[in-house]
């Protein structure tokens, strides 16, 4: 019979561990009557199968066509193998191989099967907050090293009970080798800990129980509730009661702690904001079901797909006026950041709370999210009333991801053409559910570490065709975030077996990421400085699978800050760029920032500095009464004498100055606030979008040719704004026309650059393109002008995507990519 048999050795690369791939192979082999084996190794999955040729062919077809939902096959190599005479098909133990690596699954939201068990009173995991299987649950956040086996995860200390072990050992069970597998008998459990703010009048808690914490308890809390037996329903029930009564809870989740409160309770939201020192920045809200989301927000098909995806990100949705969610959750904003529950704990909490809950990162302004129990008590003790903790350790900090879906071409903004509507989901923060899955590039890369930017930091490690963009790290402005940055780099280097040959970094000499990069490499020739806006455009190109052969593009890079090659602050840039080089073809004219950082935090200083530089004086404005004569004198002096008054060409600063000028926002408490509120003000405009971009009214501006570049001059724009203000035109209408003018500015500059270069592809990048209205106005008019427009799809257009561009530029800076091995 051996003459009728053949044997194949199959190597599978991709996300094929921790996603039920081996039991899938096992079942598939049995279905096709094949013998042999399957095992995990440090580089992926290895299979050897024997059987009739037709059965083997069907097996190979189904291996890709029917792969588990969370598996991502990146490569499949099939070779002939000698017949071994196997009598059965088996799953073998994992094999560690030095130097090999594998792709690792991100953490995945609770699957439908686990959700059914969670709410089935007859199931042994009923309401168990750590229910999971091979199709869902923690992955990246619990892994210390590969191969992905329980001893190398934070579940190593939990010995499975006989029932869980039987599931784990059964290849036909969906929990076969599910490393986080657990149940109420043998797995992690919850408990409540009162925080320092937990107060009583007539406590019924014994003092000796509180003494170790130096805490007290609230009047309405019972001793039994706070000392509930771990894992019992009492813990969640009491947490729900506390939330319903207006308390703020610190809740340990997948990648760290959330701060939670009742989103419909204005007093609770106000208290959370006061404690967190976050007076205005929008907070995220979690809702129990998609139907509940629809009660509060408009939801498109694309937004629904994001909300219900295995990644389960926060999605910014149009907020309905009749929503009961407190407007303090997102003040002066038309959009609400909403996510669905993505862990069993969240599902139970939300269903029993019966209302939306604020779920914001457990930290202070851009510090790392609190991860460990002791750390949370130390760092969040002044923020939370009570801590809902568990004893499954977290290895990697992991913030929630944030996305939005711009409505381009179907009525939002200025352009209505339903036949060419564009709804490309855009990431604002790429973290939980996405990292550490890599961006696949159309060329092979050297092993490179790119250290990213100062704000919204991510780093990027590359090898072969993969760019491993880290989860959101935060703003590199304090020691805690720097330590998070450094430790996560080491984790990625270990998991993906990367030893960087090159380190790329931002040109800004004072960034902590720059200082780290320079200290991380011994050979100075292997440390490559990358201009900020070149990195933005390269990131957009890589995001779209652009090859070197595709050639240069017109890059429009608009943001708030980026260190330029002339030592000035760039940010309103029009580049001719590819991966190897860029030319600054044009930019906004340089204007002063009186006081430097003070102008960023106080946009009225920008407005006054711009007006004084452009017109020679301060016009009569109602809010000028708030500016003292002394401060006005200092601002004029700073501009005249160039004292602590850097020059900027940044588009983000232009938005800030106009927001202040129109009285929309003169001081900010979070990055981008003035620009966000200017966009929101524009939505109140009475201007009705016509059917063509070119019918929209614009403010005047002109473009000067200077040497090898074009300069956008803004004096006429500001004079027109002042004239309309004095005529009593509303701020909303002026904000809308300003957005239209910026879109016109971008299209005009691209047309002129295209006329000189022949380029017809435009890449849009930089934080300004998180503005839905700006996208809705700009993209269609560029398309009508015959341009092919590239937008971000996988990584943020803001500084969270910078590291990808840095890595690719550094790769091409050191020679031809064909030399990569």
XYZ file of C-alpha atoms in Angstrom, residues 103-364:
262
model
C 4.166 36.259 15.135
C 2.197 36.712 18.344
C -1.519 37.247 18.558
C -2.778 40.429 20.213
C -5.306 40.079 23.019
C -8.717 39.278 21.572
C -12.218 40.217 22.737
C -14.501 37.565 24.238
C -15.822 35.222 21.538
C -19.536 34.306 21.117
C -19.056 30.778 22.534
C -17.461 32.057 25.742
C -20.094 34.781 25.997
C -22.859 32.174 25.871
C -21.193 30.207 28.656
C -20.665 33.357 30.694
C -24.410 34.020 30.920
C -25.622 30.415 31.096
C -26.638 29.677 34.728
C -26.097 25.967 34.064
C -22.519 26.402 32.900
C -19.637 25.941 35.335
C -18.156 29.239 34.153
C -21.354 31.228 34.722
C -20.350 34.844 35.407
C -16.706 33.786 35.722
C -14.703 36.903 34.769
C -11.691 35.041 33.329
C -13.487 32.778 30.854
C -11.551 32.287 27.595
C -10.649 29.754 24.926
C -8.325 29.420 21.933
C -10.499 31.922 20.053
C -10.358 34.763 22.584
C -8.804 36.191 25.703
C -5.367 37.438 26.739
C -2.344 36.689 24.580
C 0.312 39.381 24.260
C -0.290 40.812 27.737
C 0.568 37.527 29.480
C 3.515 36.300 27.361
C 7.042 36.458 28.761
C 8.694 34.553 25.897
C 8.082 32.110 23.061
C 7.027 29.434 22.307
C 3.605 30.369 23.603
C 3.140 27.748 26.331
C 1.654 28.153 29.799
C 4.995 28.007 31.693
C 6.110 31.087 29.734
C 2.981 33.092 30.601
C 1.644 34.752 33.737
C -0.769 31.784 34.061
C 2.124 29.526 35.080
C 1.200 29.679 38.798
C -2.393 28.516 38.265
C -2.576 24.700 38.326
C -5.563 23.531 36.310
C -8.281 21.486 37.986
C -9.114 18.065 36.463
C -11.937 19.480 34.336
C -9.826 22.318 32.913
C -6.912 19.945 32.353
C -9.187 17.560 30.439
C -10.272 20.431 28.170
C -6.668 21.524 27.745
C -5.584 18.003 26.739
C -8.445 17.233 24.331
C -7.562 18.134 20.718
C -11.254 18.241 19.859
C -12.067 20.759 22.591
C -11.912 24.487 21.764
C -9.805 24.950 24.917
C -7.118 22.543 23.745
C -3.836 24.176 24.764
C -5.611 27.449 25.561
C -2.845 28.739 27.810
C -5.057 31.080 29.923
C -7.654 28.307 30.456
C -9.199 28.504 33.927
C -12.428 28.257 35.902
C -13.719 29.428 39.310
C -12.147 26.356 40.955
C -8.571 26.763 39.766
C -8.182 30.145 38.085
C -7.692 33.806 38.943
C -10.218 35.556 41.167
C -11.459 39.049 41.996
C -11.525 41.041 45.188
C -12.257 44.602 46.288
C -9.822 46.855 48.116
C -10.932 50.194 49.592
C -8.791 53.172 48.611
C -7.635 56.091 50.788
C -10.729 58.081 49.737
C -13.043 55.346 51.074
C -14.765 57.092 54.001
C -17.469 56.223 56.531
C -19.607 57.749 59.212
C -20.079 54.844 61.588
C -18.046 52.105 59.949
C -19.131 48.520 60.334
C -15.717 47.283 59.167
C -13.371 46.029 61.830
C -10.420 48.443 62.283
C -7.889 45.610 62.221
C -8.955 44.710 58.657
C -8.350 48.268 57.467
C -5.217 48.963 59.453
C -2.758 47.453 56.937
C -4.069 49.897 54.329
C -4.584 52.893 56.588
C -8.025 53.189 54.946
C -11.665 53.610 55.940
C -14.907 52.439 54.363
C -18.083 54.175 53.121
C -21.195 54.321 55.235
C -23.241 52.197 52.847
C -20.657 49.430 52.468
C -21.033 46.237 54.461
C -18.150 44.250 55.875
C -19.430 41.203 54.020
C -19.361 43.022 50.685
C -15.811 44.297 51.020
C -14.518 41.023 52.398
C -16.481 38.906 49.926
C -15.011 35.489 49.260
C -12.739 35.768 46.210
C -14.460 34.808 42.992
C -18.003 34.971 44.327
C -20.814 37.009 42.814
C -20.694 39.380 45.784
C -17.557 41.089 44.490
C -19.070 42.078 41.145
C -22.458 42.829 42.698
C -20.937 45.220 45.192
C -18.724 46.829 42.517
C -21.899 47.483 40.529
C -23.616 48.992 43.584
C -20.676 51.309 44.137
C -20.694 52.442 40.505
C -24.435 53.039 40.608
C -24.020 55.144 43.744
C -21.492 57.446 42.067
C -18.195 55.916 43.211
C -15.045 55.836 41.101
C -13.517 52.383 40.720
C -10.064 51.361 39.531
C -10.696 48.137 37.622
C -7.891 45.803 36.597
C -8.353 44.639 33.026
C -6.262 42.996 30.303
C -3.381 45.430 30.009
C -3.758 47.572 33.112
C -6.276 49.465 35.214
C -9.226 51.535 34.041
C -10.806 54.295 36.081
C -14.547 53.756 35.854
C -17.682 55.633 36.874
C -21.311 55.999 35.846
C -21.202 57.922 32.542
C -24.732 59.253 33.086
C -23.909 60.670 36.527
C -22.627 64.205 35.981
C -21.335 64.539 39.544
C -19.354 61.318 39.266
C -17.836 62.370 35.928
C -16.956 65.800 37.338
C -15.309 64.205 40.364
C -13.263 61.877 38.161
C -12.095 64.812 36.060
C -11.148 66.838 39.131
C -9.198 63.989 40.671
C -7.443 63.030 37.453
C -6.588 66.630 36.589
C -8.243 66.204 33.202
C -10.745 69.054 32.923
C -11.708 68.727 29.262
C -10.003 65.909 27.329
C -12.679 63.420 26.175
C -13.157 60.231 28.174
C -14.010 56.827 26.690
C -17.301 55.104 27.464
C -18.094 51.392 27.506
C -21.619 50.202 26.672
C -23.066 46.732 27.136
C -24.409 46.052 23.642
C -24.518 47.433 20.130
C -28.197 48.244 20.625
C -27.284 50.402 23.616
C -24.610 52.155 21.551
C -27.257 53.022 18.944
C -29.356 54.664 21.637
C -26.576 57.176 22.230
C -24.736 57.451 18.899
C -25.109 57.168 15.165
C -23.368 54.022 13.916
C -22.440 53.344 10.280
C -21.748 49.867 8.883
C -18.002 50.503 8.993
C -18.189 51.715 12.578
C -20.263 48.696 13.569
C -17.646 46.380 12.069
C -14.953 48.074 14.136
C -17.003 48.009 17.350
C -17.838 44.304 17.043
C -14.479 43.150 15.674
C -12.217 40.809 17.698
C -10.019 43.876 18.313
C -12.946 45.782 19.890
C -11.368 49.281 19.830
C -12.773 52.577 21.024
C -14.586 54.144 18.053
C -15.362 57.862 17.846
C -19.062 58.062 16.944
C -21.439 60.956 16.172
C -23.102 61.681 19.524
C -26.898 61.956 19.566
C -28.318 65.031 21.340
C -30.820 62.880 23.240
C -28.100 60.647 24.774
C -28.199 60.376 28.569
C -24.387 60.233 28.755
C -23.214 63.357 30.571
C -21.855 66.061 28.245
C -18.954 66.346 30.695
C -17.661 63.070 29.256
C -16.610 64.906 26.068
C -17.162 68.659 26.546
C -17.728 70.770 23.422
C -17.436 67.696 21.238
C -19.810 66.168 18.701
C -18.257 62.713 18.991
C -18.233 60.137 21.760
C -15.503 57.510 22.138
C -17.353 54.223 22.624
C -16.266 50.607 23.004
C -18.081 47.385 23.696
C -17.032 45.028 26.523
C -14.043 42.920 25.499
C -13.472 40.786 28.607
C -15.917 38.619 30.573
C -15.474 40.938 33.563
C -16.557 43.921 31.445
C -19.544 42.010 30.073
C -20.844 41.116 33.533
C -20.204 44.583 34.968
C -21.901 46.421 32.105
C -24.954 44.181 31.987
C -25.511 44.417 35.713
C -24.747 48.132 35.946
C -27.481 48.784 33.396
C -25.895 52.007 32.125
C -22.839 53.204 30.176
C -19.638 53.426 32.193
C -16.713 55.763 31.718
C -13.625 53.578 31.166
C -10.522 55.725 30.990
C -6.900 54.675 31.372
C -5.758 54.317 34.970
C -3.061 56.958 34.954
C -2.347 60.658 35.149
